[in-house]
Amino acid sequence: MNKSVYDSPDQVSETKRHILTVLVDNEPGVLARVIGMFSGRGYNIDSLNVAEVSNDENISRITIVTHGTSEVVNQIEKQLLRIVPVHSVTNLDQEGSSVEAEVALVYIYISETNKKKVYQLCDLYRARKIENENNTTIFEIAGASERVNRFIKEINEITKVEIVRSGPVAISSIQKNEEE
Amino acid sequence: MNNEITGAEIVLKSLAEQGVEVVFGYPGGAVLPIYDTLFKQNSIKHVLVRQEGGAIHAAEGYARSTGKTGVVLVTSGPGATNVVTGLTDAMMDSVPIVCITGQVPQHLIGSDAFQECDTTGITRPCTKHNYLVKDVNKLSSVFHEAFTIAQNGRPGPVLIDIPKDVQFASGTYEEKSKIIIPSHRLFEPSPDFEKNKIEEAVELISKSKKPIFYIGGGCINSGPKASKLVREFINMVGSPVTMTLMGLGVVASSDKNSLGMLGMHGMYEANMAMHECDVMINIGARFDDRVTGRLDAFSPNSKKIHIDIDESNINKTINVDVPIIGDVKQVVEKMIEVWKEKKLQIDDKALKLWWDKITKWKKVDCLNYNNEGKQIKPQYAVQRLYELTKNTKTFITTEVGQHQMWAAQFYKFEQPNRWLTSGGLGTMGYGFPAAIGAQIGHPDALVVDIAGDASILMNIQEMSTAVQYRLPVKIFILNNEYMGMVRQWQELLHGGRYSESYTDSLPDFVKLAESYKAVGLRAKTTDDLDDVITEMIETKNTVIADIWVTKEENCFPMIQSGSAHNEMMLSKDQKQDKKSAEKGKILV
Ligand SMILES: Cc1ncc(C[n+]2csc(CCOP(=O)(O)OP(=O)(O)O)c2C)c(N)n1
């Protein structure tokens, strides 16, 4: 159950990870409104990603990964919908099937001794080396979060790395009619 | 272009087109262009308060007593930060407000300029929506949208922050009718909102044996017609009804079905009926913690119907069986229709048994208090105030504390919109400015702020406003020299250690009134009380009536924090239940 001055009567349901996609008017302060709702009401943000998705209509898509009981996530969805510039909120877990992916950029410290192992691992995970003017070894890996997690764990065992991750973005994979 | 006008003129033009008659405000550097424009017109009246906090509570009082949107105009920086409490109050109690703040010119934003603050940042969580307007040509559309948002769906405060250069800039005005607000920015109930749900709800009611209606402030926000329909429906069902603090007046106190207020200081019979009912019909209330008491013991055996315009209130703290999202008057109208269509009726016998049970609870006489002696009991003072004002068109506002609860318990409201109190936020200092706002909206009515001696000092500077505008507002102080409600909790939960809850050096309220050229009256014993009240009513001037009441009276009945509806404490059993006191102590 949700928050109250008093204890919850119901059995607390299981805490789960949820991915929400939120379509918003791309206007100043909209991200602050969304984030402020989470922090103000004590909800969790595990990751968050924002980008404009259509030029003409000025709409952005925010992808939020959160965790909580279904009651809490339900409340999060309703609270998001109260925000004036929010168009829609979709809980991709409730949509059934969705596809998610994220990108990580990894700066890998390479030496003669670990070079072979590093390249093997990158090959295995199809991490792509990104050419750059300093010719340092920066790799890009994309895919589901678990896959990125595993890669990072294994590369960490070989050498020192610096990592930046986008956090997941996701989209429903349910068939849609073109007119809609 | 010759049809261009200044931003400040656009502001005034927008207000005029929105039908605004009065603005509550306080000037300063960042709103001078708007004040200059205000000076050159006379269709909109400006009420100069003495602190911005007073302006926004006055606007709330105006809005809640008239059903119109309250408008506030303040300067940047401290002007804006002073309205934060009132914005939060309006947010919690769903009051439609449009608040205009000045901002430093755009080229200075972010430079820590004089009287700069991040107004939209500070007020984001305490407004329904807010704007920083950077383009003078967007001003009119922002205003028209702001008014719509403030009133639409669940009402609330909207803030518009306008940099000074935008007020000076020239631009074009767009009429209200030209502005199209995208539907996602508004709440729009589906036209035949969940017809199935309405049928389900009505059937459920008709099959109940122990129904109760639980009525909240949403019914008041839905307009006078909503109250009429709610009364009508309850009458058709023949069910008992209880109201929240914010819902008082929706059903007349004298109505045979009314059990009065429920909740922490509500009526014994109302809380018991909530506990034992089999079908609960919540209309426009939100299962607030002051109402529910301990959640795991809240009305354990009932099916619950919940009508609310704000979907986020559904299943927030209490799970319900039949949620209906929509405006009260539309939903209840449909319910009545279906009830009639299907010729439904509740089992007479069961209903009679239910009323018999309620009658027994009523016999507990939960508001009973010891009224011996010449000292004025605060409860008695409110009773006398009611008796002597009940035939006059009267608006009651309150501050926050024991006096507020006594007002709710002992003043009988027969109509909606006559009772203005800070429910959600519990803001001391609300009542007096709210009374000023109500009086501006209803010049011929009697407006009384039932106050505590501590609360009244929070916005006492507004005496100057009341006197300037010749507002015959009455301040009726139940003076116990304590922050009574704090003292009561300290007595019940903190071993009687009255830490900082006694107010030493209170002003002489009679002289205080006189110093503002208002009238000060005082009642020291029951012998003076009626005369003082009568004189107060008859005085065509601002009045402070200082009513000396017994100092250590407690407000009962009471559901202590952490207790359930059927564990009410009555005045006669003031004994302490140590265990629940310990548990309740950490709660608010
Ligand atoms: C602005 C604000 N500060 C503090 C409180 C906490 N509080 C609630 S009731 C109360 C005491 C009110 O005393 P008074 O106005 O004398 O009323 P009484 O309870 O004696 O009737 C206080 C301090 C509050 N509600 N609002």
PDB file of C-alpha atoms in Angstrom, chain B residues 240-490:
ATOM      1  CA  PRO B 240     -27.078   8.713   7.271  1.00  0.00           C
ATOM      2  CA  VAL B 241     -24.411  11.142   6.106  1.00  0.00           C
ATOM      3  CA  THR B 242     -21.256  12.524   7.647  1.00  0.00           C
ATOM      4  CA  MET B 243     -19.069  15.356   6.397  1.00  0.00           C
ATOM      5  CA  THR B 244     -15.383  16.162   6.566  1.00  0.00           C
ATOM      6  CA  LEU B 245     -14.099  19.461   7.918  1.00  0.00           C
ATOM      7  CA  MET B 246     -14.015  20.751   4.337  1.00  0.00           C
ATOM      8  CA  GLY B 247     -17.432  19.371   3.475  1.00  0.00           C
ATOM      9  CA  LEU B 248     -19.436  21.048   6.253  1.00  0.00           C
ATOM     10  CA  GLY B 249     -22.502  22.740   4.809  1.00  0.00           C
ATOM     11  CA  VAL B 250     -22.976  20.410   1.842  1.00  0.00           C
ATOM     12  CA  VAL B 251     -25.770  18.773   3.811  1.00  0.00           C
ATOM     13  CA  ALA B 252     -27.537  21.034   6.278  1.00  0.00           C
ATOM     14  CA  SER B 253     -26.578  20.458   9.859  1.00  0.00           C
ATOM     15  CA  SER B 254     -30.298  20.348  10.697  1.00  0.00           C
ATOM     16  CA  ASP B 255     -30.985  17.688   8.070  1.00  0.00           C
ATOM     17  CA  LYS B 256     -32.394  14.592   9.721  1.00  0.00           C
ATOM     18  CA  ASN B 257     -29.841  12.425   7.929  1.00  0.00           C
ATOM     19  CA  SER B 258     -26.821  14.412   9.069  1.00  0.00           C
ATOM     20  CA  LEU B 259     -24.508  12.951  11.698  1.00  0.00           C
ATOM     21  CA  GLY B 260     -22.232  15.975  11.551  1.00  0.00           C
ATOM     22  CA  MET B 261     -18.492  15.935  11.082  1.00  0.00           C
ATOM     23  CA  LEU B 262     -16.333  12.810  11.270  1.00  0.00           C
ATOM     24  CA  GLY B 263     -12.664  12.296  11.994  1.00  0.00           C
ATOM     25  CA  MET B 264     -10.201  13.082  14.747  1.00  0.00           C
ATOM     26  CA  HIS B 265     -12.523  15.523  16.498  1.00  0.00           C
ATOM     27  CA  GLY B 266     -15.664  14.372  14.768  1.00  0.00           C
ATOM     28  CA  MET B 267     -18.900  13.062  16.193  1.00  0.00           C
ATOM     29  CA  TYR B 268     -18.946   9.741  17.998  1.00  0.00           C
ATOM     30  CA  GLU B 269     -21.977   8.556  16.016  1.00  0.00           C
ATOM     31  CA  ALA B 270     -20.367   9.550  12.715  1.00  0.00           C
ATOM     32  CA  ASN B 271     -17.154   7.692  13.407  1.00  0.00           C
ATOM     33  CA  MET B 272     -18.932   4.641  14.775  1.00  0.00           C
ATOM     34  CA  ALA B 273     -21.181   4.552  11.738  1.00  0.00           C
ATOM     35  CA  MET B 274     -18.145   4.765   9.470  1.00  0.00           C
ATOM     36  CA  HIS B 275     -16.614   1.892  11.375  1.00  0.00           C
ATOM     37  CA  GLU B 276     -19.655  -0.351  11.165  1.00  0.00           C
ATOM     38  CA  CYS B 277     -21.186   0.501   7.809  1.00  0.00           C
ATOM     39  CA  ASP B 278     -21.463  -2.074   5.049  1.00  0.00           C
ATOM     40  CA  VAL B 279     -21.422   0.382   2.150  1.00  0.00           C
ATOM     41  CA  MET B 280     -19.544   3.663   2.247  1.00  0.00           C
ATOM     42  CA  ILE B 281     -20.201   6.298  -0.403  1.00  0.00           C
ATOM     43  CA  ASN B 282     -17.318   8.745  -0.461  1.00  0.00           C
ATOM     44  CA  ILE B 283     -18.212  11.809  -2.510  1.00  0.00           C
ATOM     45  CA  GLY B 284     -15.396  14.301  -3.003  1.00  0.00           C
ATOM     46  CA  ALA B 285     -13.355  13.365   0.046  1.00  0.00           C
ATOM     47  CA  ARG B 286      -9.865  11.889   0.044  1.00  0.00           C
ATOM     48  CA  PHE B 287      -9.495   9.539   3.026  1.00  0.00           C
ATOM     49  CA  ASP B 288      -7.284  12.056   4.793  1.00  0.00           C
ATOM     50  CA  ASP B 289      -5.435  10.720   7.840  1.00  0.00           C
ATOM     51  CA  ARG B 290      -7.384  13.081  10.135  1.00  0.00           C
ATOM     52  CA  VAL B 291     -10.486  11.279   8.937  1.00  0.00           C
ATOM     53  CA  THR B 292      -9.473   7.653   8.713  1.00  0.00           C
ATOM     54  CA  GLY B 293      -7.629   7.158  11.960  1.00  0.00           C
ATOM     55  CA  ARG B 294      -5.586   3.967  11.973  1.00  0.00           C
ATOM     56  CA  LEU B 295      -5.792   2.517   8.489  1.00  0.00           C
ATOM     57  CA  ASP B 296      -5.745  -1.156   9.363  1.00  0.00           C
ATOM     58  CA  ALA B 297      -8.874  -0.644  11.436  1.00  0.00           C
ATOM     59  CA  PHE B 298     -10.635   1.748   9.066  1.00  0.00           C
ATOM     60  CA  SER B 299     -14.174   0.650   8.282  1.00  0.00           C
ATOM     61  CA  PRO B 300     -13.092  -2.963   8.034  1.00  0.00           C
ATOM     62  CA  ASN B 301     -16.299  -4.530   6.709  1.00  0.00           C
ATOM     63  CA  SER B 302     -17.530  -2.103   4.116  1.00  0.00           C
ATOM     64  CA  LYS B 303     -17.597  -1.953   0.359  1.00  0.00           C
ATOM     65  CA  LYS B 304     -16.383   1.446  -0.657  1.00  0.00           C
ATOM     66  CA  ILE B 305     -17.534   3.696  -3.484  1.00  0.00           C
ATOM     67  CA  HIS B 306     -15.282   6.666  -4.184  1.00  0.00           C
ATOM     68  CA  ILE B 307     -16.268   9.596  -6.403  1.00  0.00           C
ATOM     69  CA  ASP B 308     -13.381  11.971  -7.068  1.00  0.00           C
ATOM     70  CA  ILE B 309     -12.293  14.258  -9.856  1.00  0.00           C
ATOM     71  CA  ASP B 310      -8.627  13.585  -9.131  1.00  0.00           C
ATOM     72  CA  GLU B 311      -7.682  10.071 -10.100  1.00  0.00           C
ATOM     73  CA  SER B 312      -4.597  10.181  -7.890  1.00  0.00           C
ATOM     74  CA  ASN B 313      -6.896  10.167  -4.868  1.00  0.00           C
ATOM     75  CA  ILE B 314      -8.249   6.757  -5.825  1.00  0.00           C
ATOM     76  CA  ASN B 315      -6.584   3.927  -3.892  1.00  0.00           C
ATOM     77  CA  LYS B 316      -4.005   6.356  -2.495  1.00  0.00           C
ATOM     78  CA  THR B 317      -4.337   5.261   1.104  1.00  0.00           C
ATOM     79  CA  ILE B 318      -7.542   3.219   1.144  1.00  0.00           C
ATOM     80  CA  ASN B 319      -8.431   0.663  -1.477  1.00  0.00           C
ATOM     81  CA  VAL B 320     -11.917   1.091  -2.847  1.00  0.00           C
ATOM     82  CA  ASP B 321     -14.281  -1.256  -4.637  1.00  0.00           C
ATOM     83  CA  VAL B 322     -16.041   1.111  -7.025  1.00  0.00           C
ATOM     84  CA  PRO B 323     -14.034   4.157  -8.106  1.00  0.00           C
ATOM     85  CA  ILE B 324     -15.782   6.785 -10.234  1.00  0.00           C
ATOM     86  CA  ILE B 325     -13.692   9.576 -11.675  1.00  0.00           C
ATOM     87  CA  GLY B 326     -15.633  12.716 -12.432  1.00  0.00           C
ATOM     88  CA  ASP B 327     -17.235  15.909 -11.260  1.00  0.00           C
ATOM     89  CA  VAL B 328     -19.576  15.421  -8.302  1.00  0.00           C
ATOM     90  CA  LYS B 329     -22.598  17.148  -9.774  1.00  0.00           C
ATOM     91  CA  GLN B 330     -22.422  15.195 -13.007  1.00  0.00           C
ATOM     92  CA  VAL B 331     -21.840  11.862 -11.300  1.00  0.00           C
ATOM     93  CA  VAL B 332     -24.517  12.314  -8.656  1.00  0.00           C
ATOM     94  CA  GLU B 333     -26.993  13.545 -11.244  1.00  0.00           C
ATOM     95  CA  LYS B 334     -26.439  10.286 -13.143  1.00  0.00           C
ATOM     96  CA  MET B 335     -26.759   8.273  -9.949  1.00  0.00           C
ATOM     97  CA  ILE B 336     -30.106   9.850  -9.201  1.00  0.00           C
ATOM     98  CA  GLU B 337     -31.210   9.138 -12.734  1.00  0.00           C
ATOM     99  CA  VAL B 338     -30.282   5.473 -12.497  1.00  0.00           C
ATOM    100  CA  TRP B 339     -31.796   5.155  -9.021  1.00  0.00           C
ATOM    101  CA  LYS B 340     -35.115   6.506 -10.296  1.00  0.00           C
ATOM    102  CA  GLU B 341     -34.998   4.580 -13.541  1.00  0.00           C
ATOM    103  CA  LYS B 342     -34.534   1.289 -11.770  1.00  0.00           C
ATOM    104  CA  LYS B 343     -36.948   2.242  -8.988  1.00  0.00           C
ATOM    105  CA  LEU B 344     -34.413   1.174  -6.397  1.00  0.00           C
ATOM    106  CA  GLN B 345     -34.951   1.227  -2.674  1.00  0.00           C
ATOM    107  CA  ILE B 346     -33.085   0.087   0.404  1.00  0.00           C
ATOM    108  CA  ASP B 347     -34.579  -2.635   2.550  1.00  0.00           C
ATOM    109  CA  ASP B 348     -36.725  -0.635   4.979  1.00  0.00           C
ATOM    110  CA  LYS B 349     -36.293  -2.943   7.903  1.00  0.00           C
ATOM    111  CA  ALA B 350     -32.551  -3.070   7.680  1.00  0.00           C
ATOM    112  CA  LEU B 351     -32.364   0.691   7.372  1.00  0.00           C
ATOM    113  CA  LYS B 352     -34.501   1.118  10.442  1.00  0.00           C
ATOM    114  CA  LEU B 353     -32.247  -1.189  12.474  1.00  0.00           C
ATOM    115  CA  TRP B 354     -29.271   0.807  11.273  1.00  0.00           C
ATOM    116  CA  TRP B 355     -30.859   4.096  12.350  1.00  0.00           C
ATOM    117  CA  ASP B 356     -31.768   2.566  15.704  1.00  0.00           C
ATOM    118  CA  LYS B 357     -28.154   1.723  16.255  1.00  0.00           C
ATOM    119  CA  ILE B 358     -27.102   5.229  15.293  1.00  0.00           C
ATOM    120  CA  THR B 359     -29.652   6.708  17.651  1.00  0.00           C
ATOM    121  CA  LYS B 360     -28.015   4.763  20.464  1.00  0.00           C
ATOM    122  CA  TRP B 361     -24.621   6.171  19.565  1.00  0.00           C
ATOM    123  CA  LYS B 362     -26.113   9.647  19.503  1.00  0.00           C
ATOM    124  CA  LYS B 363     -27.215   9.150  23.095  1.00  0.00           C
ATOM    125  CA  VAL B 364     -23.560   9.099  24.123  1.00  0.00           C
ATOM    126  CA  ASP B 365     -23.845  12.859  23.614  1.00  0.00           C
ATOM    127  CA  CYS B 366     -20.233  13.155  22.604  1.00  0.00           C
ATOM    128  CA  LEU B 367     -20.074  16.955  22.582  1.00  0.00           C
ATOM    129  CA  ASN B 368     -21.229  17.149  26.154  1.00  0.00           C
ATOM    130  CA  TYR B 369     -19.038  19.402  28.287  1.00  0.00           C
ATOM    131  CA  ASN B 370     -19.199  20.705  31.803  1.00  0.00           C
ATOM    132  CA  ASN B 371     -20.730  24.155  31.571  1.00  0.00           C
ATOM    133  CA  GLU B 372     -20.822  25.138  35.216  1.00  0.00           C
ATOM    134  CA  GLY B 373     -19.682  28.414  36.650  1.00  0.00           C
ATOM    135  CA  LYS B 374     -19.311  31.925  35.367  1.00  0.00           C
ATOM    136  CA  GLN B 375     -16.184  31.290  33.372  1.00  0.00           C
ATOM    137  CA  ILE B 376     -16.889  31.046  29.688  1.00  0.00           C
ATOM    138  CA  LYS B 377     -16.361  27.656  28.152  1.00  0.00           C
ATOM    139  CA  PRO B 378     -15.050  27.968  24.596  1.00  0.00           C
ATOM    140  CA  GLN B 379     -17.715  25.543  23.388  1.00  0.00           C
ATOM    141  CA  TYR B 380     -20.393  27.700  24.968  1.00  0.00           C
ATOM    142  CA  ALA B 381     -18.999  30.820  23.319  1.00  0.00           C
ATOM    143  CA  VAL B 382     -19.346  29.200  19.878  1.00  0.00           C
ATOM    144  CA  GLN B 383     -22.846  27.977  20.739  1.00  0.00           C
ATOM    145  CA  ARG B 384     -23.925  31.468  21.713  1.00  0.00           C
ATOM    146  CA  LEU B 385     -22.299  32.921  18.608  1.00  0.00           C
ATOM    147  CA  TYR B 386     -24.300  30.458  16.542  1.00  0.00           C
ATOM    148  CA  GLU B 387     -27.575  31.193  18.292  1.00  0.00           C
ATOM    149  CA  LEU B 388     -27.136  34.937  17.895  1.00  0.00           C
ATOM    150  CA  THR B 389     -26.074  34.846  14.246  1.00  0.00           C
ATOM    151  CA  LYS B 390     -28.080  31.970  12.811  1.00  0.00           C
ATOM    152  CA  ASN B 391     -30.728  34.208  11.296  1.00  0.00           C
ATOM    153  CA  THR B 392     -28.180  36.429   9.590  1.00  0.00           C
ATOM    154  CA  LYS B 393     -26.295  35.601   6.410  1.00  0.00           C
ATOM    155  CA  THR B 394     -23.063  34.617   8.113  1.00  0.00           C
ATOM    156  CA  PHE B 395     -19.684  33.424   6.905  1.00  0.00           C
ATOM    157  CA  ILE B 396     -17.419  31.762   9.446  1.00  0.00           C
ATOM    158  CA  THR B 397     -13.674  31.544   8.959  1.00  0.00           C
ATOM    159  CA  THR B 398     -11.230  30.097  11.464  1.00  0.00           C
ATOM    160  CA  GLU B 399      -7.613  30.000  12.369  1.00  0.00           C
ATOM    161  CA  VAL B 400      -6.079  26.670  13.391  1.00  0.00           C
ATOM    162  CA  GLY B 401      -6.265  24.951  16.750  1.00  0.00           C
ATOM    163  CA  GLN B 402      -8.879  23.967  19.291  1.00  0.00           C
ATOM    164  CA  HIS B 403     -11.117  26.913  18.438  1.00  0.00           C
ATOM    165  CA  GLN B 404     -11.239  25.652  14.853  1.00  0.00           C
ATOM    166  CA  MET B 405     -12.496  22.265  15.994  1.00  0.00           C
ATOM    167  CA  TRP B 406     -14.998  23.793  18.404  1.00  0.00           C
ATOM    168  CA  ALA B 407     -16.249  25.994  15.588  1.00  0.00           C
ATOM    169  CA  ALA B 408     -16.667  22.920  13.382  1.00  0.00           C
ATOM    170  CA  GLN B 409     -18.458  21.049  16.158  1.00  0.00           C
ATOM    171  CA  PHE B 410     -20.710  23.734  17.581  1.00  0.00           C
ATOM    172  CA  TYR B 411     -21.479  26.101  14.741  1.00  0.00           C
ATOM    173  CA  LYS B 412     -24.230  24.637  12.584  1.00  0.00           C
ATOM    174  CA  PHE B 413     -23.841  25.105   8.854  1.00  0.00           C
ATOM    175  CA  GLU B 414     -26.951  24.972   6.752  1.00  0.00           C
ATOM    176  CA  GLN B 415     -25.386  25.902   3.421  1.00  0.00           C
ATOM    177  CA  PRO B 416     -22.224  25.307   1.430  1.00  0.00           C
ATOM    178  CA  ASN B 417     -19.566  28.037   0.967  1.00  0.00           C
ATOM    179  CA  ARG B 418     -20.280  29.640   4.334  1.00  0.00           C
ATOM    180  CA  TRP B 419     -17.458  27.891   6.187  1.00  0.00           C
ATOM    181  CA  LEU B 420     -13.838  28.736   5.377  1.00  0.00           C
ATOM    182  CA  THR B 421     -11.059  26.961   7.194  1.00  0.00           C
ATOM    183  CA  SER B 422      -7.573  25.724   6.435  1.00  0.00           C
ATOM    184  CA  GLY B 423      -8.025  21.972   6.397  1.00  0.00           C
ATOM    185  CA  GLY B 424      -5.183  20.319   4.547  1.00  0.00           C
ATOM    186  CA  LEU B 425      -2.300  22.533   5.565  1.00  0.00           C
ATOM    187  CA  GLY B 426      -3.692  23.735   8.898  1.00  0.00           C
ATOM    188  CA  THR B 427      -2.344  27.254   8.503  1.00  0.00           C
ATOM    189  CA  MET B 428      -2.510  29.487  11.562  1.00  0.00           C
ATOM    190  CA  GLY B 429      -3.086  33.007  10.293  1.00  0.00           C
ATOM    191  CA  TYR B 430      -5.493  31.887   7.563  1.00  0.00           C
ATOM    192  CA  GLY B 431      -8.758  32.947   9.120  1.00  0.00           C
ATOM    193  CA  PHE B 432      -8.476  36.712   9.406  1.00  0.00           C
ATOM    194  CA  PRO B 433      -7.280  37.487   5.871  1.00  0.00           C
ATOM    195  CA  ALA B 434      -9.725  34.854   4.562  1.00  0.00           C
ATOM    196  CA  ALA B 435     -12.485  36.769   6.354  1.00  0.00           C
ATOM    197  CA  ILE B 436     -11.333  39.959   4.643  1.00  0.00           C
ATOM    198  CA  GLY B 437     -11.573  38.194   1.277  1.00  0.00           C
ATOM    199  CA  ALA B 438     -15.016  36.816   2.098  1.00  0.00           C
ATOM    200  CA  GLN B 439     -16.223  40.259   3.181  1.00  0.00           C
ATOM    201  CA  ILE B 440     -14.974  41.820  -0.057  1.00  0.00           C
ATOM    202  CA  GLY B 441     -16.953  39.186  -1.936  1.00  0.00           C
ATOM    203  CA  HIS B 442     -20.049  39.659   0.250  1.00  0.00           C
ATOM    204  CA  PRO B 443     -20.123  43.272   1.453  1.00  0.00           C
ATOM    205  CA  ASP B 444     -23.487  42.901   3.167  1.00  0.00           C
ATOM    206  CA  ALA B 445     -22.899  39.632   4.967  1.00  0.00           C
ATOM    207  CA  LEU B 446     -21.696  39.070   8.495  1.00  0.00           C
ATOM    208  CA  VAL B 447     -18.196  37.609   8.428  1.00  0.00           C
ATOM    209  CA  VAL B 448     -16.720  36.241  11.643  1.00  0.00           C
ATOM    210  CA  ASP B 449     -13.235  34.839  12.140  1.00  0.00           C
ATOM    211  CA  ILE B 450     -13.348  32.426  15.058  1.00  0.00           C
ATOM    212  CA  ALA B 451      -9.755  32.762  16.237  1.00  0.00           C
ATOM    213  CA  GLY B 452      -7.267  31.643  18.833  1.00  0.00           C
ATOM    214  CA  ASP B 453      -5.089  34.120  20.678  1.00  0.00           C
ATOM    215  CA  ALA B 454      -1.924  32.660  19.142  1.00  0.00           C
ATOM    216  CA  SER B 455      -3.173  32.288  15.573  1.00  0.00           C
ATOM    217  CA  ILE B 456      -4.595  35.777  15.309  1.00  0.00           C
ATOM    218  CA  LEU B 457      -1.170  37.280  15.908  1.00  0.00           C
ATOM    219  CA  MET B 458       0.130  35.566  12.783  1.00  0.00           C
ATOM    220  CA  ASN B 459      -1.636  38.020  10.463  1.00  0.00           C
ATOM    221  CA  ILE B 460      -2.759  40.733  12.856  1.00  0.00           C
ATOM    222  CA  GLN B 461      -1.252  43.396  10.588  1.00  0.00           C
ATOM    223  CA  GLU B 462      -4.283  42.935   8.308  1.00  0.00           C
ATOM    224  CA  MET B 463      -6.307  44.972  10.841  1.00  0.00           C
ATOM    225  CA  SER B 464      -4.971  47.919   8.943  1.00  0.00           C
ATOM    226  CA  THR B 465      -6.392  46.515   5.683  1.00  0.00           C
ATOM    227  CA  ALA B 466      -9.776  45.761   7.207  1.00  0.00           C
ATOM    228  CA  VAL B 467     -10.069  49.270   8.595  1.00  0.00           C
ATOM    229  CA  GLN B 468      -8.838  50.968   5.413  1.00  0.00           C
ATOM    230  CA  TYR B 469     -11.525  49.292   3.305  1.00  0.00           C
ATOM    231  CA  ARG B 470     -14.203  49.755   5.996  1.00  0.00           C
ATOM    232  CA  LEU B 471     -14.704  46.029   6.228  1.00  0.00           C
ATOM    233  CA  PRO B 472     -16.892  45.132   9.193  1.00  0.00           C
ATOM    234  CA  VAL B 473     -15.085  41.824   9.746  1.00  0.00           C
ATOM    235  CA  LYS B 474     -15.436  40.399  13.260  1.00  0.00           C
ATOM    236  CA  ILE B 475     -12.594  38.661  15.007  1.00  0.00           C
ATOM    237  CA  PHE B 476     -13.947  36.433  17.739  1.00  0.00           C
ATOM    238  CA  ILE B 477     -10.974  35.325  19.826  1.00  0.00           C
ATOM    239  CA  LEU B 478     -11.394  32.349  22.133  1.00  0.00           C
ATOM    240  CA  ASN B 479      -8.622  33.590  24.360  1.00  0.00           C
ATOM    241  CA  ASN B 480      -7.108  30.845  26.510  1.00  0.00           C
ATOM    242  CA  GLU B 481      -3.602  32.337  26.551  1.00  0.00           C
ATOM    243  CA  TYR B 482      -2.342  28.979  25.319  1.00  0.00           C
ATOM    244  CA  MET B 483      -1.638  27.469  21.974  1.00  0.00           C
ATOM    245  CA  GLY B 484      -4.465  25.309  23.110  1.00  0.00           C
ATOM    246  CA  MET B 485      -4.166  22.480  20.646  1.00  0.00           C
ATOM    247  CA  VAL B 486      -0.448  22.166  21.290  1.00  0.00           C
ATOM    248  CA  ARG B 487      -1.115  22.239  25.017  1.00  0.00           C
ATOM    249  CA  GLN B 488      -3.730  19.507  24.627  1.00  0.00           C
ATOM    250  CA  TRP B 489      -1.327  17.197  22.802  1.00  0.00           C
ATOM    251  CA  GLN B 490       1.353  17.923  25.382  1.00  0.00           C
TER     252      GLN B 490
END
